[in-house]
Coordinates of C-alpha atoms in Angstrom, one line a residue:
E361 CA 103.3 154.7 127.0
K362 CA 101.5 154.0 130.2
G363 CA 100.1 157.6 130.2
L364 CA 98.7 157.2 126.7
R365 CA 97.0 154.0 127.7
L366 CA 95.4 155.7 130.8
L367 CA 93.9 158.6 128.8
R368 CA 90.3 158.8 127.7
P369 CA 89.9 158.8 123.9
E370 CA 89.8 162.6 123.9
G371 CA 92.4 163.0 126.7
R372 CA 95.7 164.8 126.6
L373 CA 98.8 164.5 128.8
G374 CA 101.8 166.8 129.3
Y375 CA 105.3 166.2 130.6
I376 CA 108.4 168.2 131.2
L377 CA 111.3 165.9 130.4
P378 CA 114.7 166.0 128.8
H379 CA 114.7 166.5 125.1
K380 CA 117.7 164.3 124.6
F381 CA 115.4 161.4 123.6
F382 CA 114.6 163.4 120.4
N383 CA 118.0 162.4 118.9
A384 CA 119.3 159.6 121.1
R385 CA 119.4 156.0 119.7
Y386 CA 117.6 154.7 122.8
G387 CA 114.7 157.1 122.1
A388 CA 113.8 155.5 118.8
P389 CA 111.1 153.1 120.2
L390 CA 109.4 155.9 122.1
R391 CA 109.6 158.3 119.0
G392 CA 108.1 155.5 116.9
L393 CA 105.3 154.8 119.4
I394 CA 104.3 158.5 119.5
A395 CA 104.6 159.0 115.7
Q396 CA 102.7 155.8 114.8
G397 CA 99.6 157.1 116.7
K398 CA 100.2 160.7 115.6
H399 CA 100.0 161.7 119.3
L400 CA 102.1 164.8 119.0
A401 CA 100.1 167.9 119.8
D402 CA 102.6 170.6 121.2
I403 CA 106.3 170.8 121.9
V404 CA 107.9 173.6 123.7
H405 CA 111.6 173.1 123.2
F406 CA 113.8 175.0 125.7
G407 CA 117.1 174.2 124.0
D408 CA 119.9 175.3 126.4
Q409 CA 117.6 177.6 128.3
Q410 CA 117.7 176.6 132.0
V411 CA 114.3 176.2 133.5
F412 CA 115.4 175.2 137.0
A413 CA 117.6 177.5 139.1
N414 CA 119.7 174.9 140.8
A415 CA 120.3 172.2 138.2
T416 CA 121.7 172.1 134.7
T417 CA 119.0 170.4 132.6
Y418 CA 118.0 170.4 128.9
T419 CA 114.3 170.1 128.8
C420 CA 111.1 170.4 126.8
L421 CA 107.4 170.4 127.4
L422 CA 105.7 167.5 125.5
F423 CA 102.0 167.4 125.0
L424 CA 100.4 164.3 123.6
D425 CA 96.8 163.6 122.5
R426 CA 95.3 160.1 122.7
A427 CA 93.5 160.7 119.5
G428 CA 95.6 161.1 116.4
R429 CA 96.4 164.5 114.9
D430 CA 97.4 165.6 111.4
T431 CA 99.6 168.4 112.6
F432 CA 101.5 169.5 115.7
R433 CA 102.8 172.8 117.0
V434 CA 106.5 173.5 117.9
Q435 CA 107.9 176.4 119.7
K436 CA 111.7 176.9 120.1
V437 CA 112.3 179.0 123.2
T438 CA 115.3 181.3 122.9
D439 CA 114.2 183.8 125.6
L440 CA 112.9 182.1 128.7
A441 CA 111.8 185.2 130.5
A442 CA 109.8 186.4 127.5
W443 CA 108.3 182.9 127.2
R444 CA 107.1 183.0 130.8
E445 CA 105.6 186.4 130.4
G446 CA 104.2 185.4 127.1
Q447 CA 101.7 183.0 128.7
T448 CA 99.5 186.1 129.3
D449 CA 100.9 188.4 126.5
D450 CA 100.7 187.4 122.9
A451 CA 103.3 190.0 121.8
L452 CA 105.9 188.6 124.3
A453 CA 105.0 185.1 123.4
A454 CA 106.0 185.8 119.8
S455 CA 109.4 187.2 120.9
A456 CA 110.3 184.2 123.0
G457 CA 111.3 182.1 119.9
P458 CA 110.1 180.8 116.6
T459 CA 106.8 178.9 116.5
G460 CA 105.3 176.8 113.7
E461 CA 102.8 174.1 112.8
L462 CA 104.2 170.9 111.2
P463 CA 102.5 167.9 109.6
A464 CA 102.4 164.7 111.6
T465 CA 104.5 163.1 108.9
E466 CA 107.5 165.2 110.0
A467 CA 107.8 162.9 113.1
D468 CA 108.8 159.2 112.8
S469 CA 111.1 156.9 114.8
G470 CA 114.2 158.7 113.3
D471 CA 115.8 161.7 114.8
W472 CA 113.4 164.6 115.6
N473 CA 114.9 167.8 114.2
F474 CA 111.9 170.2 114.0
V475 CA 112.9 173.5 112.5
V476 CA 110.3 176.2 112.4
G477 CA 110.4 179.9 111.5
E478 CA 112.8 181.5 109.1
G479 CA 115.1 179.0 107.5
A480 CA 112.8 176.0 107.8
H481 CA 112.5 175.5 104.1
L482 CA 116.3 175.6 103.6
F483 CA 116.8 173.1 106.4
R484 CA 114.3 170.7 104.9
R485 CA 116.0 171.0 101.5
L486 CA 119.5 170.3 103.0
R487 CA 118.2 167.4 105.0
K488 CA 116.8 165.8 101.8
M489 CA 120.2 165.8 100.1
P490 CA 121.0 162.1 99.5
T491 CA 124.7 162.2 100.4
K492 CA 125.7 162.6 104.1
L493 CA 129.1 162.7 105.7
E494 CA 128.9 159.1 106.6
N495 CA 128.6 158.2 102.9
V496 CA 131.9 159.9 102.0
T497 CA 133.9 158.5 104.9
S498 CA 135.2 155.0 105.8
R499 CA 134.8 155.7 109.5
I500 CA 133.8 158.3 112.0
F501 CA 135.4 157.2 115.3
Q502 CA 135.7 158.3 118.9
G503 CA 139.1 158.7 120.6
I504 CA 141.1 156.3 122.7
K505 CA 139.9 155.3 126.2
T506 CA 142.8 154.2 128.4
S507 CA 140.9 154.0 131.7
A508 CA 144.2 155.3 133.3
D509 CA 144.8 158.8 131.7
K510 CA 147.0 160.0 134.6
I511 CA 149.4 157.1 133.8
Y512 CA 149.3 157.1 130.0
I513 CA 149.1 160.9 129.4
V514 CA 152.3 162.6 130.4
E515 CA 153.9 166.0 130.0
E516 CA 157.1 166.4 128.0
R517 CA 159.8 168.2 129.9
Q518 CA 163.0 167.5 127.8
R519 CA 163.8 165.6 124.6
E520 CA 167.0 163.9 123.5
E521 CA 167.6 161.9 120.4
R522 CA 166.0 158.6 121.5
R523 CA 164.4 159.4 124.8
V524 CA 162.1 161.9 126.4
L525 CA 161.9 163.2 130.0
V526 CA 158.2 163.3 131.0
Y527 CA 156.2 164.2 134.1
S528 CA 153.7 161.7 135.3
P529 CA 150.6 163.1 136.9
Q530 CA 149.9 159.8 138.6
K531 CA 153.3 159.5 140.3
Q532 CA 154.0 163.2 140.4
E533 CA 157.6 162.3 139.3
E534 CA 159.7 162.6 136.2
Y535 CA 160.7 159.6 134.1
W536 CA 162.9 159.1 131.0
L537 CA 161.0 157.1 128.4
E538 CA 161.9 155.9 124.9
H539 CA 160.5 158.3 122.3
N540 CA 159.1 155.6 120.0
L541 CA 155.9 154.9 121.9
L542 CA 155.1 158.5 122.7
H543 CA 152.7 160.5 120.5
P544 CA 151.4 164.1 120.6
L545 CA 148.0 164.2 122.4
V546 CA 145.5 166.8 121.4
K547 CA 142.4 167.8 123.4
G548 CA 139.1 169.2 122.0
G549 CA 140.1 172.7 122.9
D550 CA 143.3 172.4 120.8
S551 CA 141.3 172.1 117.6
K552 CA 140.2 175.3 115.9
R553 CA 138.9 175.8 112.4
Y554 CA 141.7 174.5 110.1
H555 CA 144.4 174.4 112.9
L556 CA 145.3 171.7 115.3
R557 CA 147.5 173.2 118.1
R558 CA 150.2 171.0 119.6
T559 CA 151.2 171.1 123.3
D560 CA 153.6 169.3 125.6
R561 CA 151.0 166.6 126.2
L562 CA 152.1 163.1 125.1
I563 CA 150.3 159.8 125.3
L564 CA 152.1 156.5 125.9
F565 CA 150.8 154.0 123.3
P566 CA 152.1 150.5 124.1
Y567 CA 150.9 149.1 120.7
L568 CA 152.7 148.4 117.4
P569 CA 151.5 146.9 114.1
Q570 CA 151.7 143.1 114.1
H571 CA 152.3 141.1 110.9
G572 CA 152.5 144.4 109.0
H573 CA 149.1 145.9 109.7
R574 CA 146.8 145.5 112.8
M575 CA 147.8 147.2 116.0
A576 CA 148.4 144.8 118.9
L577 CA 149.7 145.1 122.5
I578 CA 153.5 144.8 122.5
P579 CA 154.4 141.6 124.3
S580 CA 156.0 142.0 127.7
S581 CA 159.2 140.3 126.6
A582 CA 159.5 142.8 123.7
L583 CA 158.8 145.7 126.0
R584 CA 161.5 144.6 128.5
A585 CA 164.1 144.1 125.7
D586 CA 163.3 147.0 123.4
Y587 CA 161.8 149.6 125.7
P588 CA 163.4 149.1 129.2
L589 CA 162.6 152.6 130.4
T590 CA 159.0 152.4 129.4
W591 CA 158.7 148.9 130.9
A592 CA 160.1 150.2 134.2
Y593 CA 157.6 153.0 134.2
L594 CA 154.7 150.6 133.6
L595 CA 156.0 148.3 136.4
D596 CA 155.9 151.3 138.8
N597 CA 152.2 151.6 138.0
K598 CA 151.4 147.9 137.8
T599 CA 149.3 147.7 140.9
Y600 CA 146.9 150.4 139.7
L601 CA 146.8 149.2 136.1
E602 CA 145.9 145.6 136.9
N603 CA 143.2 146.6 139.3
R604 CA 141.3 148.6 136.7
E605 CA 138.0 147.5 135.3
R606 CA 137.1 145.6 138.5
G607 CA 140.1 143.3 138.1
K608 CA 139.5 142.4 134.4
M609 CA 143.0 143.7 133.6
K610 CA 144.9 141.1 135.6
G611 CA 147.0 138.8 133.5
N612 CA 149.5 139.4 130.7
H613 CA 147.6 142.3 129.3
W614 CA 147.7 144.4 132.6
Y615 CA 149.3 147.4 130.8
A616 CA 146.7 147.5 127.9
Y617 CA 144.2 150.3 127.5
G618 CA 140.8 149.7 129.2
R619 CA 139.1 149.8 125.8
S620 CA 140.3 148.7 122.4
Q621 CA 138.5 151.4 120.4
A622 CA 140.4 153.5 117.9
L623 CA 143.6 151.5 118.1
Q624 CA 143.6 150.7 114.4
T625 CA 142.4 154.1 113.2
M626 CA 144.2 156.5 115.5
P627 CA 147.6 156.4 113.6
L628 CA 145.9 157.3 110.3
P629 CA 145.6 160.7 108.6
K630 CA 142.3 162.2 109.6
I631 CA 140.0 165.1 110.1
F632 CA 139.5 165.9 113.8
T633 CA 136.7 167.6 115.6
P634 CA 136.1 168.3 119.4
D635 CA 133.1 166.5 120.8
I636 CA 131.6 169.9 121.9
A637 CA 132.4 173.3 120.4
V638 CA 130.9 176.8 120.1
H639 CA 131.8 176.9 116.4
A640 CA 132.7 174.3 113.7
S641 CA 136.3 173.5 114.7
F642 CA 137.4 170.8 112.2
S643 CA 141.2 170.5 111.8
L644 CA 143.4 168.3 109.7
D645 CA 146.0 165.7 110.9
D646 CA 147.6 164.9 107.6
T647 CA 150.3 162.7 109.0
G648 CA 148.4 160.6 111.6
D649 CA 150.7 161.5 114.5
A650 CA 148.1 163.4 116.5
Y651 CA 146.3 161.1 119.1
F652 CA 143.2 162.0 121.1
T653 CA 140.9 160.6 123.7
G654 CA 137.2 159.9 123.7
G655 CA 134.7 161.5 126.0
V656 CA 134.6 164.9 127.5
A657 CA 137.4 167.2 126.2
G658 CA 138.2 164.6 123.5
G659 CA 136.7 164.3 120.1
Y660 CA 136.1 162.3 116.9
G661 CA 138.2 161.4 114.0
V662 CA 136.9 161.4 110.4
L663 CA 138.5 159.1 107.8
V664 CA 137.6 160.4 104.4
S665 CA 137.1 157.7 101.7
P666 CA 140.0 157.5 99.2
E667 CA 137.8 158.6 96.3
Y668 CA 137.1 162.0 98.0
S669 CA 139.5 164.9 98.7
R670 CA 140.2 165.4 102.5
E671 CA 140.6 169.1 101.8
Y672 CA 137.3 169.4 99.9
V673 CA 135.4 167.7 102.7
L674 CA 137.2 169.8 105.3
G675 CA 136.1 173.0 103.6
L676 CA 132.5 171.9 103.6
L677 CA 132.6 170.9 107.3
N678 CA 134.1 174.2 108.4
S679 CA 131.7 176.2 106.3
H680 CA 129.2 178.5 108.0
L681 CA 126.4 176.6 106.2
S682 CA 127.4 173.3 107.9
E683 CA 127.6 175.1 111.3
W684 CA 124.1 176.6 110.7
Y685 CA 122.8 173.1 110.0
I686 CA 124.5 171.6 113.1
R687 CA 122.8 174.3 115.3
R688 CA 119.4 172.9 114.2
T689 CA 120.2 169.2 114.7
A690 CA 122.7 168.8 117.5
T691 CA 122.3 168.9 121.3
T692 CA 122.7 172.4 122.7
M693 CA 124.5 173.1 125.9
R694 CA 125.1 176.1 128.2
G695 CA 127.5 178.7 127.1
G696 CA 126.6 178.4 123.4
Y697 CA 128.2 175.0 123.0
F698 CA 126.9 172.4 120.5
S699 CA 127.6 168.7 120.3
Y700 CA 129.8 167.5 117.4
E701 CA 129.4 163.8 118.3
S702 CA 129.3 161.2 115.5
R703 CA 125.5 160.9 115.8
F704 CA 125.2 164.5 114.7
I705 CA 128.0 165.1 112.2
R706 CA 127.5 161.9 110.3
N707 CA 124.2 163.4 108.9
L708 CA 125.7 166.6 107.6
P709 CA 124.7 167.0 104.0
I710 CA 127.7 166.7 101.6
R711 CA 127.6 168.2 98.1
T712 CA 129.3 165.6 95.9
I713 CA 131.2 166.5 92.7
D714 CA 130.3 165.3 89.2
F715 CA 133.8 164.7 87.8
D716 CA 132.4 164.5 84.3
D717 CA 131.3 168.1 84.5
P718 CA 134.3 170.5 84.0
A719 CA 132.5 173.3 85.9
D720 CA 132.0 171.0 88.9
V721 CA 135.6 169.9 88.8
A722 CA 136.7 173.6 88.7
R723 CA 134.6 174.3 91.8
H724 CA 136.2 171.3 93.5
D725 CA 139.7 172.4 92.7
R726 CA 138.9 175.9 93.9
M727 CA 137.8 174.6 97.2
V728 CA 140.9 172.4 97.6
A729 CA 143.1 175.4 96.8
L730 CA 141.3 177.7 99.3
V731 CA 141.5 175.1 102.0
E732 CA 145.2 174.5 101.4
R733 CA 145.7 178.3 101.6
M734 CA 143.7 178.4 104.9
L735 CA 145.8 175.6 106.4
A736 CA 149.1 177.4 105.4
L737 CA 147.8 180.7 106.8
H738 CA 147.0 179.1 110.1
K739 CA 150.5 177.6 110.4
Q740 CA 152.0 181.0 109.6
L741 CA 149.8 182.6 112.2
A742 CA 150.9 180.1 114.9
D743 CA 154.5 180.9 114.1
A744 CA 154.0 184.7 113.8
K745 CA 156.0 186.7 116.4
T746 CA 154.7 190.3 116.1
P747 CA 151.2 191.7 116.6
Q748 CA 151.4 193.4 113.1
A749 CA 152.2 190.1 111.4
K750 CA 149.4 188.3 113.3
N751 CA 147.0 191.0 112.3
V752 CA 147.9 190.8 108.6
L753 CA 147.5 187.0 108.6
Q754 CA 144.2 187.2 110.5
Q755 CA 142.8 189.5 107.9
Q756 CA 143.9 187.1 105.1
I757 CA 142.3 184.2 107.0
E758 CA 139.0 186.1 107.2
V759 CA 139.1 186.9 103.5
T760 CA 139.8 183.2 102.7
D761 CA 137.1 182.0 105.0
R762 CA 134.5 184.2 103.3
A763 CA 135.7 182.9 99.9
I764 CA 135.1 179.3 101.1
D765 CA 131.6 180.2 102.4
A766 CA 130.8 181.9 99.1
L767 CA 131.9 178.8 97.2
V768 CA 129.8 176.6 99.5
Y769 CA 126.7 178.7 98.9
E770 CA 127.4 178.3 95.2
L771 CA 127.8 174.5 95.5
Y772 CA 124.6 174.1 97.5
E773 CA 122.8 176.5 95.2
L774 CA 121.5 178.8 97.9
T775 CA 119.4 181.8 96.9
D776 CA 120.2 185.3 98.0
D777 CA 117.4 185.1 100.6
E778 CA 118.8 181.8 101.9
I779 CA 122.3 183.2 102.1
A780 CA 120.9 186.1 104.1
I781 CA 119.3 183.7 106.6
V782 CA 122.5 181.8 107.1
E783 CA 124.7 184.9 107.3
A784 CA 122.3 186.5 109.9
E785 CA 123.6 183.9 112.4
R786 CA 127.3 184.5 111.7
K787 CA 129.1 185.1 115.0
P788 CA 132.7 186.3 115.6

């Protein structure tokens, strides 16, 4: 803002800066300022290409003109070496990544997702679809934040009828705890397309529904009386727990989680996604017994609205088309990872069903049947013992996955050329 004010009327400024502000909420005022004056001239977007040798950064070159412009140029760099060489070689410049000219109206205070080159028309058509994931869900929520994971997250060693022997990373000891307050804990890496892997990780959840519905911290008197083993374990960790959050946890609630987020929604049936992933990795927790944390290695839960089928939405989210869309809107990271945070997945275009149209209903039911088959196949694969059985199941999974993609292309009315563009990016 200061730089623009210092420029002469015909002046231009250039910065190298993180491109995170293109999509972050805090970047909206800056995006609005630039868009209002039509200051955008050139963007060189490096994606996950690393410009600096000794630091992991995600950067772009941003060139702004003081005078307004009707168009701006965007280049997405996919080959940094070719881009560097291309400053003096037009042929190499073209190979560095797609480039295109966009109207100034493409930029406003909303998220900047500039798609150029092959597929730009398809992306714009999908982006204009009126229904997004956030419109067919009651909530998209981040996982639990305990502020003391080494105490609340334990490893199961042995299980009896009413108690579980666990290993505590904090104390580096084993404890017997009542089973009632322990729940399976999944990490982002446990979630693959249509399958949520269970491990020996458990999370101690000292909350129960109060007055029949809302989750509340179990009073200390009830913990002592009904869960004496768990109470003793918490007492062993009291000093650490009550000194969390700069002393804010002192008092009767010393064994509560550091944040109250997701307490009400965690025990509900949900779709789960890691916060970062190489591929779409949405899985289904159809009982609500899988708990997860927020932040790195955690993920997000998706509560599908009652009027929509969870399986239908799951099929759309795991489709190659949705993955193709995410790759053009989400933050990219080293190693081919993409962000599946709420701020990106909530805008995924959702093809709704006209239940007054028999043909549309048939497509919906076909999707649900295919997804149910996919869920069953993945459970069988997890239980398979021999390489031959696993190979047969994997082949059936691939055939079913292709059938889901074909149905998605039909639902979204993709042309043969558009299908070819999406399929060209399919990776194993």
